[in-house]
Coordinates of C-alpha atoms in Angstrom, one line a residue:
Chain X
X17 CA 15.1 -21.8 -35.5
X18 CA 11.8 -20.8 -32.4
X19 CA 9.1 -23.6 -32.8
X20 CA 6.6 -21.3 -30.3
X21 CA 2.9 -22.4 -29.9
X22 CA 0.3 -20.4 -28.9
X23 CA -2.8 -21.7 -27.4
X24 CA -6.7 -19.9 -28.2
X25 CA -9.7 -20.5 -27.7
X26 CA -12.9 -19.6 -29.9
X27 CA -15.2 -17.4 -27.6
X28 CA -18.6 -16.1 -27.3
X29 CA -18.4 -12.1 -27.1
X30 CA -19.3 -11.7 -23.8
X31 CA -19.7 -8.0 -25.1
X32 CA -22.8 -8.5 -26.4
X33 CA -24.2 -12.2 -25.2
X34 CA -27.4 -12.2 -23.9
X35 CA -29.4 -14.0 -21.0
X36 CA -32.3 -15.5 -20.5
X37 CA -32.7 -14.2 -17.6
X38 CA -35.7 -17.6 -16.7
X39 CA -32.8 -20.2 -16.9
X40 CA -29.6 -17.5 -16.0
X41 CA -28.4 -19.3 -19.1
X42 CA -26.3 -17.9 -21.6
X43 CA -27.9 -17.5 -25.6
X44 CA -24.7 -18.6 -27.1
X45 CA -26.7 -17.7 -30.8
X46 CA -27.1 -14.5 -29.6
X47 CA -23.1 -13.6 -29.6
X48 CA -20.9 -14.2 -32.3
X49 CA -18.3 -16.7 -31.9
X50 CA -14.8 -14.8 -31.7
X51 CA -10.6 -15.5 -31.7
X52 CA -10.2 -14.6 -27.6
X53 CA -9.3 -11.3 -28.2
X54 CA -6.4 -12.0 -25.9
X55 CA -5.3 -14.7 -27.5
X56 CA -5.5 -12.7 -31.1
X57 CA -2.5 -10.8 -28.6
X58 CA -0.7 -14.3 -28.7
X59 CA -1.1 -15.6 -31.8
X60 CA -0.1 -12.2 -32.9
X61 CA 3.5 -12.1 -30.6
X62 CA 3.7 -15.4 -31.5
X63 CA 4.0 -14.5 -35.4
X64 CA 6.6 -11.3 -34.6
X65 CA 8.8 -12.9 -33.0
X66 CA 8.8 -16.1 -36.2
X67 CA 9.7 -13.0 -38.7
X68 CA 12.5 -11.3 -36.1
X69 CA 14.3 -14.9 -34.8
X70 CA 12.7 -17.2 -38.1
X71 CA 11.1 -20.0 -37.8
X72 CA 7.1 -21.6 -36.9
X73 CA 4.2 -20.7 -35.8
X74 CA 1.9 -23.0 -34.7
X75 CA -1.5 -23.2 -32.7
X76 CA -3.4 -25.5 -30.6
X77 CA -7.1 -25.3 -29.6
X78 CA -9.3 -27.1 -27.8
X79 CA -13.5 -26.7 -28.5
X80 CA -16.6 -28.0 -30.8
X81 CA -16.0 -28.7 -34.7
X82 CA -16.6 -25.0 -35.2
X83 CA -13.9 -23.3 -33.0
X84 CA -12.3 -24.2 -36.4
X85 CA -13.2 -20.6 -37.8
X86 CA -10.5 -19.3 -34.9
X87 CA -7.9 -21.0 -36.3
X88 CA -8.6 -20.1 -39.3
X89 CA -8.4 -16.1 -37.5
X90 CA -5.0 -17.8 -36.9
X91 CA -3.9 -18.4 -39.8
X92 CA -5.2 -15.1 -40.7
X93 CA -2.4 -13.3 -38.8
X94 CA 0.5 -15.7 -40.0
X95 CA 0.4 -18.7 -38.0
X96 CA 1.9 -21.9 -40.4
X97 CA -0.4 -24.6 -38.7
X98 CA -2.9 -26.0 -37.0
X99 CA -4.5 -28.1 -34.0
X100 CA -7.6 -28.8 -32.4
X101 CA -8.5 -31.6 -29.8
X102 CA -11.8 -32.1 -30.6
X103 CA -14.2 -35.2 -28.9
X104 CA -16.9 -35.4 -26.0
X105 CA -15.1 -36.4 -23.7
X106 CA -13.6 -33.2 -23.2
X107 CA -16.8 -31.2 -22.8
X108 CA -16.8 -29.5 -19.2
X109 CA -13.0 -29.4 -18.7
X110 CA -12.9 -26.7 -15.9
X111 CA -9.2 -25.6 -16.2
X112 CA -7.3 -28.4 -14.3
X113 CA -8.9 -30.4 -17.0
X114 CA -8.4 -28.3 -19.5
X115 CA -4.8 -28.2 -18.5
X116 CA -4.5 -31.7 -19.3
X117 CA -5.9 -32.2 -22.0
X118 CA -4.1 -29.1 -24.1
X119 CA -0.8 -30.4 -22.3
X120 CA -1.3 -33.9 -23.7
X121 CA -1.3 -32.6 -27.2
X122 CA 1.5 -30.5 -26.5
X123 CA 3.0 -33.3 -26.4
X124 CA 2.2 -34.6 -29.0
X125 CA 2.8 -31.5 -31.4
X126 CA 6.5 -31.6 -29.5
X127 CA 7.1 -35.1 -30.5
X128 CA 7.0 -34.0 -34.0
X129 CA 8.8 -31.0 -33.6
X130 CA 10.1 -29.5 -30.2
X131 CA 9.3 -26.6 -28.8
X132 CA 11.0 -23.6 -27.8
X133 CA 8.4 -21.2 -26.4
X134 CA 4.8 -21.5 -25.9
X135 CA 2.3 -18.1 -25.6
X136 CA -1.0 -18.2 -23.9
X137 CA -2.8 -14.9 -23.8
X138 CA -3.8 -14.0 -20.4
X139 CA -7.0 -15.0 -19.9
X140 CA -9.9 -15.7 -21.7
X141 CA -13.2 -13.5 -21.9
X142 CA -16.0 -16.3 -20.8
X143 CA -14.1 -18.0 -18.2
X144 CA -12.6 -15.3 -17.0
X145 CA -10.0 -17.0 -14.6
X146 CA -6.3 -16.7 -15.9
X147 CA -5.5 -20.0 -15.0
X148 CA -5.1 -22.4 -17.9
X149 CA -1.4 -21.0 -19.4
X150 CA -0.2 -20.8 -16.4
X151 CA -1.1 -24.8 -15.3
X152 CA 0.0 -25.6 -18.8
X153 CA 3.6 -24.4 -18.0
X154 CA 3.3 -26.8 -14.7
X155 CA 2.4 -29.7 -16.1
X156 CA 5.5 -29.3 -19.2
X157 CA 7.2 -28.6 -16.4
X158 CA 8.6 -25.4 -17.9
X159 CA 8.6 -21.8 -16.2
X160 CA 5.4 -19.8 -16.0
X161 CA 6.4 -16.2 -17.1
X162 CA 2.4 -14.5 -16.3
X163 CA 1.2 -11.0 -17.1
X164 CA 4.2 -10.6 -20.3
X165 CA 3.6 -6.6 -22.4
X166 CA 6.5 -6.8 -23.1
X167 CA 9.1 -9.2 -24.7
X168 CA 12.8 -7.7 -24.7
X169 CA 14.2 -11.7 -26.7
X170 CA 14.6 -15.2 -27.4
X171 CA 17.8 -16.4 -27.5
X172 CA 17.4 -19.6 -28.9
X173 CA 20.8 -20.4 -29.5
X174 CA 21.8 -19.5 -25.1
X175 CA 18.5 -20.7 -24.4
X176 CA 16.6 -18.0 -22.7
X177 CA 14.1 -15.0 -22.8
X178 CA 13.6 -12.0 -20.8
X179 CA 10.1 -10.1 -21.0
X180 CA 8.4 -7.3 -18.8
X181 CA 5.8 -8.4 -16.3
X182 CA 2.9 -6.3 -15.6
X183 CA 2.6 -6.1 -12.2
X184 CA 0.1 -3.7 -10.0
X185 CA 2.5 -0.8 -9.9
X186 CA 4.7 -0.8 -12.8
X187 CA 6.5 -4.0 -14.4
X188 CA 9.7 -6.2 -13.7
X189 CA 12.5 -7.7 -15.8
X190 CA 12.3 -11.6 -15.5
X191 CA 14.9 -13.5 -17.6
X192 CA 14.0 -17.7 -18.0
X193 CA 15.0 -20.9 -19.3
X194 CA 13.9 -21.3 -22.7
X195 CA 11.2 -23.9 -22.7
X196 CA 9.1 -21.6 -20.8
X197 CA 5.5 -20.6 -21.7
X198 CA 4.4 -15.8 -21.4
X199 CA 0.8 -15.4 -20.7
X200 CA 0.1 -11.5 -22.3
X201 CA -1.5 -8.5 -22.0
X202 CA -3.7 -7.0 -24.3
X203 CA -1.1 -4.1 -24.5
X204 CA 1.9 -6.2 -25.5
X205 CA 1.2 -5.4 -29.5
X206 CA -1.1 -4.1 -31.4
X207 CA -3.0 -6.8 -34.1
X208 CA -1.6 -6.4 -37.4
X209 CA -4.1 -6.4 -40.8
X210 CA -4.2 -10.0 -42.3
X211 CA -2.1 -9.9 -45.6
X212 CA -4.2 -11.1 -48.3
X213 CA -2.3 -14.4 -49.0
X214 CA -2.8 -15.3 -45.4
X215 CA -6.3 -14.6 -46.7
X216 CA -6.1 -16.8 -49.4
X217 CA -4.4 -19.5 -46.9
X218 CA -7.2 -19.0 -44.3
X219 CA -10.1 -19.3 -46.6
X220 CA -8.8 -23.4 -47.4
X221 CA -7.2 -23.7 -44.5
X222 CA -7.9 -27.7 -42.2
X223 CA -6.3 -28.1 -39.2
X224 CA -4.8 -30.9 -38.0
X225 CA -7.8 -32.8 -35.7
X226 CA -7.3 -35.0 -32.3
X227 CA -9.4 -36.6 -29.9
X228 CA -8.9 -38.4 -26.8
X229 CA -8.4 -41.5 -28.6
X230 CA -5.5 -39.6 -30.8
X231 CA -3.5 -38.0 -27.7
X232 CA -0.3 -40.4 -26.4
X233 CA -0.8 -41.8 -21.9
X234 CA -4.1 -40.6 -22.1
X235 CA -6.0 -41.3 -18.5
X236 CA -9.6 -40.4 -19.5
X237 CA -10.6 -39.9 -15.8
X238 CA -9.0 -36.3 -15.5
X239 CA -10.2 -35.3 -18.9
X240 CA -13.6 -32.7 -19.5
X241 CA -16.5 -33.0 -16.5
X242 CA -15.0 -36.1 -14.7
X243 CA -11.4 -34.5 -14.4
X244 CA -12.3 -31.5 -12.9
X245 CA -13.1 -30.4 -8.9
X246 CA -14.7 -27.8 -9.4
X247 CA -18.2 -28.1 -10.0
X248 CA -20.8 -25.7 -10.6
X249 CA -23.7 -25.3 -8.2
X250 CA -25.3 -22.3 -8.7
X251 CA -25.9 -19.6 -11.0
X252 CA -28.1 -16.0 -10.2
X253 CA -28.9 -13.1 -11.5
X254 CA -26.9 -10.8 -10.2
X255 CA -28.6 -7.9 -8.2
X256 CA -30.3 -5.4 -10.1
X257 CA -29.1 -1.5 -8.7
X258 CA -32.4 0.7 -8.0
X259 CA -31.2 3.4 -9.9
X260 CA -30.1 6.5 -9.0
X261 CA -32.0 9.7 -8.6
X262 CA -31.9 12.0 -11.3
X263 CA -31.3 16.0 -11.0
X264 CA -33.9 18.4 -13.0
X265 CA -33.6 21.9 -13.8
X266 CA -31.2 24.1 -16.0
X267 CA -28.0 22.5 -17.3
X268 CA -26.5 25.5 -14.6
X269 CA -28.9 23.8 -12.0
X270 CA -28.2 20.6 -11.8
X271 CA -24.4 21.1 -12.8
X272 CA -25.0 23.5 -9.0
X273 CA -26.9 20.7 -7.3
X274 CA -24.2 17.7 -8.2
X275 CA -21.3 20.6 -6.1
X276 CA -23.3 20.7 -3.4
X277 CA -23.5 16.8 -3.1
X278 CA -19.9 16.6 -4.0
X279 CA -18.4 19.9 -2.4
X280 CA -20.0 17.9 1.1
X281 CA -16.4 16.0 1.4
X282 CA -14.3 18.6 2.1
X283 CA -11.7 16.7 2.9
X284 CA -11.5 15.8 -0.7
X285 CA -10.9 18.6 -2.3
X286 CA -8.6 20.5 0.3
Chain I
X24 CA -8.4 -38.5 0.6
X25 CA -9.3 -38.7 4.2
X26 CA -10.6 -34.9 4.9
X27 CA -11.0 -34.9 8.7
X28 CA -6.6 -34.6 8.2
X29 CA -7.3 -31.2 6.5
X30 CA -7.6 -28.4 9.2
X31 CA -8.3 -24.5 9.3
X32 CA -8.1 -21.7 6.5
X33 CA -5.4 -20.2 5.4
X34 CA -3.9 -17.1 3.7
X35 CA -1.5 -16.3 1.4
X36 CA 0.1 -13.4 2.4
X37 CA 1.5 -10.9 0.0
X38 CA 4.0 -8.2 1.2
X39 CA 5.3 -5.4 -0.7
X40 CA 7.7 -3.0 0.1
X41 CA 8.4 -4.0 3.9
X42 CA 4.4 -3.8 4.2
X43 CA 1.5 -6.3 4.0
X44 CA -0.7 -5.9 0.9
X45 CA -3.9 -4.5 1.1
X46 CA -5.9 -7.6 0.2
X47 CA -3.8 -9.8 2.2
X48 CA -5.5 -7.4 4.9
X49 CA -8.7 -8.1 3.5
X50 CA -8.6 -11.5 3.4
X51 CA -7.7 -12.2 6.7
X52 CA -11.1 -10.5 7.7
X53 CA -12.7 -13.2 5.0
X54 CA -10.4 -15.8 6.5
X55 CA -12.0 -14.6 9.8
X56 CA -15.1 -15.1 9.4
X57 CA -14.6 -18.5 7.8
X58 CA -13.1 -20.1 10.4
X59 CA -15.1 -18.1 12.8
X60 CA -17.3 -20.7 12.0
X61 CA -16.1 -24.1 11.7
X62 CA -14.2 -23.5 14.8
X63 CA -10.7 -23.3 13.6
X64 CA -7.6 -21.7 13.3
X65 CA -6.7 -18.7 10.6
X66 CA -3.1 -18.8 9.4
X67 CA -1.8 -16.8 7.2
X68 CA 1.1 -17.6 4.8
X69 CA 4.3 -15.4 4.5
X70 CA 6.6 -16.3 1.9
X71 CA 9.9 -13.4 1.4
X72 CA 12.5 -12.0 2.3
X73 CA 13.0 -10.5 5.5
X74 CA 9.0 -10.3 6.2
X75 CA 8.7 -12.5 9.7
X76 CA 8.6 -8.2 10.9
X77 CA 4.9 -7.9 9.5
X78 CA 4.1 -11.4 11.7
X79 CA 2.7 -9.0 14.2
X80 CA 0.2 -7.3 11.7
X81 CA -1.2 -10.2 10.5
X82 CA -2.4 -11.3 14.5
X83 CA -4.0 -8.2 14.4
X84 CA -5.9 -8.7 11.2
X85 CA -7.2 -11.4 12.3
X86 CA -4.7 -14.4 12.1
X87 CA -3.8 -17.1 14.8
X88 CA -1.2 -19.0 13.1
X89 CA 2.2 -17.3 10.5
X90 CA 3.9 -19.5 8.8
X91 CA 6.8 -18.5 7.8
X92 CA 9.6 -19.0 5.0
X93 CA 12.5 -16.3 4.8
X94 CA 14.7 -17.0 3.2
X95 CA 17.2 -14.8 0.6
X96 CA 16.1 -16.8 -2.8
X97 CA 12.7 -15.9 -1.8
X98 CA 13.5 -11.6 -2.4
X99 CA 11.2 -11.4 -5.9
X100 CA 8.2 -13.6 -6.6
X101 CA 9.2 -16.8 -8.9
X102 CA 6.3 -19.4 -8.9
X103 CA 9.1 -21.9 -8.4
X104 CA 10.6 -20.9 -5.0
X105 CA 6.9 -19.5 -3.6
X106 CA 5.2 -22.6 -4.9
X107 CA 7.5 -24.7 -3.5
X108 CA 8.1 -23.2 -0.3
X109 CA 3.8 -23.6 -0.3
X110 CA 3.4 -27.4 -0.9
X111 CA 6.0 -28.0 1.4
X112 CA 3.2 -25.7 3.5
X113 CA 0.2 -27.7 2.3
X114 CA 1.7 -31.5 2.8
X115 CA 3.0 -31.0 6.6
X116 CA 0.1 -28.9 8.0
X117 CA -2.8 -29.9 5.2
X118 CA -5.2 -26.4 5.4
X119 CA -8.8 -27.3 4.4
X120 CA -9.3 -24.2 2.2
X121 CA -6.4 -22.1 0.7
X122 CA -7.3 -17.9 -0.4
X123 CA -5.3 -15.9 -2.6
X124 CA -5.5 -11.7 -3.6
X125 CA -6.7 -12.4 -7.4
X126 CA -3.5 -10.8 -8.0
X127 CA -1.0 -11.0 -11.2
X128 CA 0.9 -13.1 -8.1
X129 CA -1.2 -14.0 -6.3
X130 CA -3.4 -15.7 -9.1
X131 CA -0.1 -17.3 -10.5
X132 CA 1.2 -19.3 -7.8
X133 CA -2.1 -20.2 -6.8
X134 CA -2.7 -21.6 -10.8
X135 CA 0.2 -24.0 -10.1
X136 CA -0.6 -25.3 -6.8
X137 CA -4.1 -26.2 -7.9
X138 CA -2.0 -28.2 -10.9
X139 CA 0.7 -29.6 -8.9
X140 CA -1.7 -30.4 -5.5
X141 CA -3.9 -31.8 -7.6
X142 CA -7.4 -29.4 -6.5
X143 CA -10.0 -27.4 -7.4
X144 CA -9.6 -23.0 -8.3
X145 CA -11.9 -20.8 -9.0
X146 CA -11.1 -17.7 -10.2
X147 CA -11.7 -13.9 -9.4
X148 CA -14.3 -14.9 -5.5
X149 CA -16.4 -11.9 -5.1
X150 CA -18.2 -13.7 -2.1
X151 CA -17.4 -16.7 0.1
X152 CA -19.3 -18.5 2.5
X153 CA -18.6 -22.2 4.0
X154 CA -20.5 -24.9 5.8
X155 CA -20.5 -24.8 9.3
X156 CA -21.0 -28.8 9.5
X157 CA -19.0 -30.1 6.3
X158 CA -16.5 -27.7 5.1
X159 CA -17.7 -27.0 2.2
X160 CA -16.0 -23.4 0.3
X161 CA -19.2 -21.9 -1.2
X162 CA -17.3 -19.3 -3.3
X163 CA -19.4 -17.3 -5.8
X164 CA -17.8 -15.2 -8.6
X165 CA -19.5 -12.6 -11.4
X166 CA -19.0 -15.2 -14.8
X167 CA -18.9 -14.6 -18.4
X168 CA -18.1 -11.5 -18.1
X169 CA -20.2 -10.3 -15.3
X170 CA -23.5 -11.5 -16.8
X171 CA -24.1 -14.2 -14.1
X172 CA -23.3 -14.7 -10.4
X173 CA -22.3 -18.6 -10.1
X174 CA -21.5 -20.5 -7.2
X175 CA -18.1 -22.9 -7.4
X176 CA -17.6 -25.8 -5.4
X177 CA -14.8 -28.4 -5.2
X178 CA -16.6 -31.1 -3.5
X179 CA -14.4 -34.4 -3.7
X180 CA -10.4 -32.8 -3.0
X181 CA -8.6 -30.7 -0.6
X182 CA -7.2 -28.2 -0.1
X183 CA -10.4 -26.2 -1.4
X184 CA -9.2 -22.7 -3.5
X185 CA -10.5 -19.4 -4.3
X186 CA -8.4 -16.4 -5.3
X187 CA -10.4 -13.4 -4.6
X188 CA -10.7 -9.5 -6.0
X189 CA -9.2 -7.0 -4.4
X190 CA -11.4 -4.5 -2.2
X191 CA -14.7 -6.3 -2.4
X192 CA -13.4 -7.8 0.9
X193 CA -13.5 -5.9 4.1
X194 CA -10.5 -6.1 5.9
X195 CA -10.6 -6.1 10.5
X196 CA -10.6 -3.0 12.7
X197 CA -6.7 -4.0 14.0
X198 CA -7.1 -4.9 17.4
X199 CA -3.5 -4.5 19.4
X200 CA -4.0 -6.9 22.2
X201 CA -4.2 -10.2 19.8
X202 CA -0.8 -12.4 19.0
X203 CA -0.7 -15.1 17.8
X204 CA 2.0 -18.5 17.0
X205 CA 5.2 -17.9 14.2
X206 CA 5.7 -21.7 13.4
X207 CA 9.1 -20.8 11.0
X208 CA 9.4 -23.4 8.1
X209 CA 12.8 -24.1 6.3
X210 CA 12.8 -25.5 2.5
X211 CA 16.4 -26.4 0.5
X212 CA 16.8 -24.5 -2.0
X213 CA 19.4 -23.7 -4.4
X214 CA 19.0 -20.2 -5.7
X215 CA 21.3 -22.1 -9.4
X216 CA 18.6 -24.7 -9.5
X217 CA 15.9 -21.4 -10.0
X218 CA 15.6 -21.2 -13.9
X219 CA 13.7 -17.6 -13.7
X220 CA 15.7 -14.7 -12.6
X221 CA 14.0 -11.7 -11.7
X222 CA 16.2 -8.6 -13.5
X223 CA 14.9 -5.6 -11.7
X224 CA 11.5 -3.9 -10.7
X225 CA 10.2 -0.9 -12.2
X226 CA 7.8 0.9 -10.2
X227 CA 5.6 3.8 -12.1
X228 CA 4.4 6.0 -9.2
X229 CA 4.6 8.8 -11.9
X230 CA 0.8 7.3 -13.0
X231 CA -1.6 8.1 -9.9
X232 CA -2.6 4.5 -8.9
X233 CA -6.6 4.4 -10.8
X234 CA -6.8 1.4 -7.5
X235 CA -5.7 3.6 -4.7
X236 CA -7.5 7.3 -5.9
X237 CA -10.2 9.0 -4.2
X238 CA -12.0 10.0 -7.2
X239 CA -11.9 8.7 -10.1
X240 CA -13.6 10.9 -13.1
X241 CA -14.1 7.9 -16.0
X242 CA -14.7 8.6 -19.4
X243 CA -16.4 6.2 -22.4
X244 CA -17.1 5.8 -26.1
X245 CA -19.4 8.9 -25.7
X246 CA -16.3 11.5 -26.1
X247 CA -16.7 10.7 -29.2
X248 CA -12.9 10.5 -30.0
X249 CA -9.2 10.5 -28.5
X250 CA -9.4 14.6 -28.7
X251 CA -12.9 14.2 -27.5
X252 CA -11.4 12.0 -24.4
X253 CA -9.2 15.0 -23.4
X254 CA -12.0 16.7 -21.7
X255 CA -11.9 13.7 -18.8
X256 CA -8.2 14.3 -18.0
X257 CA -9.0 18.1 -17.8
X258 CA -12.0 17.2 -14.8
X259 CA -9.5 14.7 -13.7
X260 CA -6.6 17.2 -13.2
X261 CA -8.9 19.6 -11.6
X262 CA -10.6 17.4 -9.3
X263 CA -7.0 15.8 -8.8
X264 CA -8.4 12.4 -9.2
X265 CA -7.2 9.3 -11.6
X266 CA -8.7 8.6 -14.8
X267 CA -10.6 5.5 -15.7
X268 CA -12.1 4.3 -19.1
X269 CA -14.5 2.4 -20.5
X270 CA -13.5 -1.0 -22.1
X271 CA -14.3 0.0 -26.0
X272 CA -12.3 2.9 -25.2
X273 CA -9.3 1.1 -24.5
X274 CA -9.7 -1.2 -27.4
X275 CA -10.2 1.8 -29.4
X276 CA -6.5 3.1 -28.3
X277 CA -8.0 6.1 -26.3
X278 CA -6.1 5.4 -23.4
X279 CA -4.1 2.6 -21.9
X280 CA -5.1 -0.4 -20.5
X281 CA -4.4 0.0 -16.8
X282 CA -7.1 2.4 -16.8
X283 CA -9.3 0.0 -17.0
X284 CA -12.0 -0.3 -14.9
X285 CA -14.8 -3.4 -14.8
X286 CA -14.5 -7.1 -15.4
X287 CA -10.8 -7.5 -17.2
X288 CA -10.1 -4.0 -16.1
X289 CA -9.0 -2.9 -12.6
X290 CA -11.5 -2.8 -9.4
X291 CA -11.8 0.3 -7.9
X292 CA -14.0 1.4 -4.7
X293 CA -13.2 5.4 -4.5
X294 CA -15.0 7.5 -2.8
X295 CA -16.8 9.4 -5.8
X296 CA -16.6 7.8 -9.0
X297 CA -17.6 10.0 -12.2
X298 CA -19.1 8.0 -15.2
X299 CA -19.6 10.3 -18.4
X300 CA -20.7 9.2 -21.7
X301 CA -20.2 5.1 -20.2
X302 CA -23.7 3.3 -21.2
X303 CA -22.7 1.1 -18.4
X304 CA -22.5 -2.2 -19.8
X305 CA -22.1 -4.6 -17.0
X306 CA -18.6 -5.5 -17.3
X307 CA -17.5 -2.1 -16.7
X308 CA -20.9 -1.5 -13.7
X309 CA -18.8 -4.7 -11.9
X310 CA -15.4 -3.2 -11.5
X311 CA -17.3 0.1 -9.6
X312 CA -20.2 -0.5 -8.4
X313 CA -18.9 -0.5 -4.9
X314 CA -17.3 3.5 -5.3
X315 CA -19.4 5.7 -2.0
X316 CA -20.3 7.8 -4.5
X317 CA -21.3 7.4 -8.0
X318 CA -22.7 10.3 -10.8
X319 CA -23.5 9.5 -14.1
X320 CA -23.6 12.0 -16.8
X321 CA -24.3 10.7 -20.4
X322 CA -26.7 12.1 -23.1
X323 CA -29.0 8.6 -23.7
X324 CA -31.8 8.6 -20.2
X325 CA -32.0 5.0 -21.1
X326 CA -27.9 4.1 -20.3
X327 CA -28.1 1.7 -17.9
X328 CA -25.6 3.3 -15.9
X329 CA -28.1 5.7 -14.7
X330 CA -29.8 1.7 -12.7
X331 CA -26.6 2.1 -11.2
X332 CA -25.5 5.4 -10.1
X333 CA -26.5 7.4 -6.9
X334 CA -27.4 10.5 -8.9
X335 CA -27.3 11.4 -12.7
X336 CA -27.3 14.2 -14.8
X337 CA -29.0 13.1 -18.7
X338 CA -27.1 15.8 -21.3
X339 CA -24.0 15.9 -23.2
X340 CA -21.2 15.8 -21.8
X341 CA -19.4 18.2 -24.0
X342 CA -21.7 20.9 -22.1
X343 CA -22.1 19.3 -18.7
X344 CA -17.7 18.3 -18.4
X345 CA -16.8 21.9 -19.0
X346 CA -19.0 23.4 -16.7
X347 CA -18.8 21.6 -13.7
X348 CA -14.5 22.1 -14.4
X349 CA -15.4 26.1 -13.8
X350 CA -17.7 25.4 -11.3
X351 CA -15.1 22.8 -8.8
X352 CA -12.2 25.9 -10.5
X353 CA -14.6 28.5 -8.2
X354 CA -14.7 26.7 -5.1
X355 CA -12.0 24.5 -4.5
X356 CA -9.7 27.2 -3.7
X357 CA -12.3 28.6 -1.4
X358 CA -12.2 25.0 0.4
X359 CA -8.4 24.9 0.4
X360 CA -7.9 28.0 1.6
X361 CA -10.7 27.8 5.0
X362 CA -8.8 24.8 5.8
X363 CA -5.5 26.4 4.9
X364 CA -6.9 28.7 7.2
X365 CA -8.0 26.3 10.1
X366 CA -4.4 24.7 9.7
X367 CA -2.9 28.4 10.8
X368 CA -5.5 28.3 13.8
X369 CA -3.8 24.9 14.9
X370 CA -0.7 26.0 14.5
X371 CA -0.4 29.2 15.8

């Protein structure tokens, strides 16, 4: 029986977020909080593997109390258990401090039930780094397999997994010892519709919530802002482009004008 | 931590099929400027099998030193052996800055190294600068889906590290007279202790690589449906270009993810970029704004894409694009014929 843990995050939907142009800060109220899209695929894959091989799917998140909503979403997708670490001490963490806190939580989960596989989304859409997953793998000293877009096999008995990792110009087939960590691409699967029993379970579900004090052997200097080597020194609005020339005349005239501009670069078309 | 011990700008060099990856040459260009400002050396770190042969190329593009780990165990990129080699190099030679391409392997390796050392790591940097007297790296990047730019510093740890988006920095013109020092390094690793194995590498050359295409025809939600999106494919085919797409088109399942241009997709810099039925959300624009010529076609005269294009046509793609296809079909053969005649004269 596999124990798979998916690491997830609740994020503001950056596609529709409004920025305050005076302060260059996000108006968080303007964007709905959603489950990070890549993480939805991580949970979906974990659930599919559970259905194929048998086992349990736990999800773990770090965030403020409202992030419980993201865990409920994962329960809808078919996860069995949810864990959340939430504490002011975690606030302001960069990727290094985030991977530290999540690793401490994973160690605690593993004490209750050993973990065979950790699955993360490739990146979050608010942090946009893709650094937390591989950071967790390094801290736990297990192989990271980043950019996975297909899981061929997970064999707990023989202690290995085989996956496809996406490359710039194709993919590679990699075999890794278990336990290991995947970060997954969006094209690894299509998200299934949540069946009604899952929806009902999710509505009532209360995850296990831990503070920094609940975790073991925590060096507080490595948490949150204090434990973050990187700091944001300045933010500014990206420069506004000047805008292009809008062609005029009839459709045919516009197309002809465009063609004469483009065909100047003869070498592209010969 | 004594910062004075840490010197030099390093580039993690990626080699694919015996060739230096373009992003590594771009980084040598960016790294050269930083090294000159700090009056220090620029080094390339080469890890692989049979990679020593590319050292002269690295010198031509700006490197002063090349550290080489050349061993069969490094045949394919794997986190563990590559990380061991680069950590070994870091502990021995103590760089002030390490830059990596924001590529699948560059990001993977940088994350592992940053966690192990530990030090700070800035992702997907697009602007780099360094303070001449303190050596503080100023790494700036689009944040929150490209809605803002942020400058990230790492004041208390060395080396300072960043991954840098491909196609953003400029490689220097190669200087055949430049040479440098090769430092051969070795680290004891055993294949049987490695926990991962690359079984096979599959190159998908059939598809026009979107990040290398000279012409990209990109379509957005304005194409209405998967069927409507076929028009994008048709124009791309006539032009011999690659097909690009906005995020919502990919999410709607009209085309697969590796065609996605933008913050969570690919950054492209073609000679001609068509944005058709694309509204021009910032996430998309950051991925194509450095294209040489951007053509926007959109029904909505207020679409933000018209702010980010060179030439725009306000109109219905389903009327404009077929006209374009028809006219290109007339003109391109003429250009080809003229070019063929020229060649004929040259060969005569």
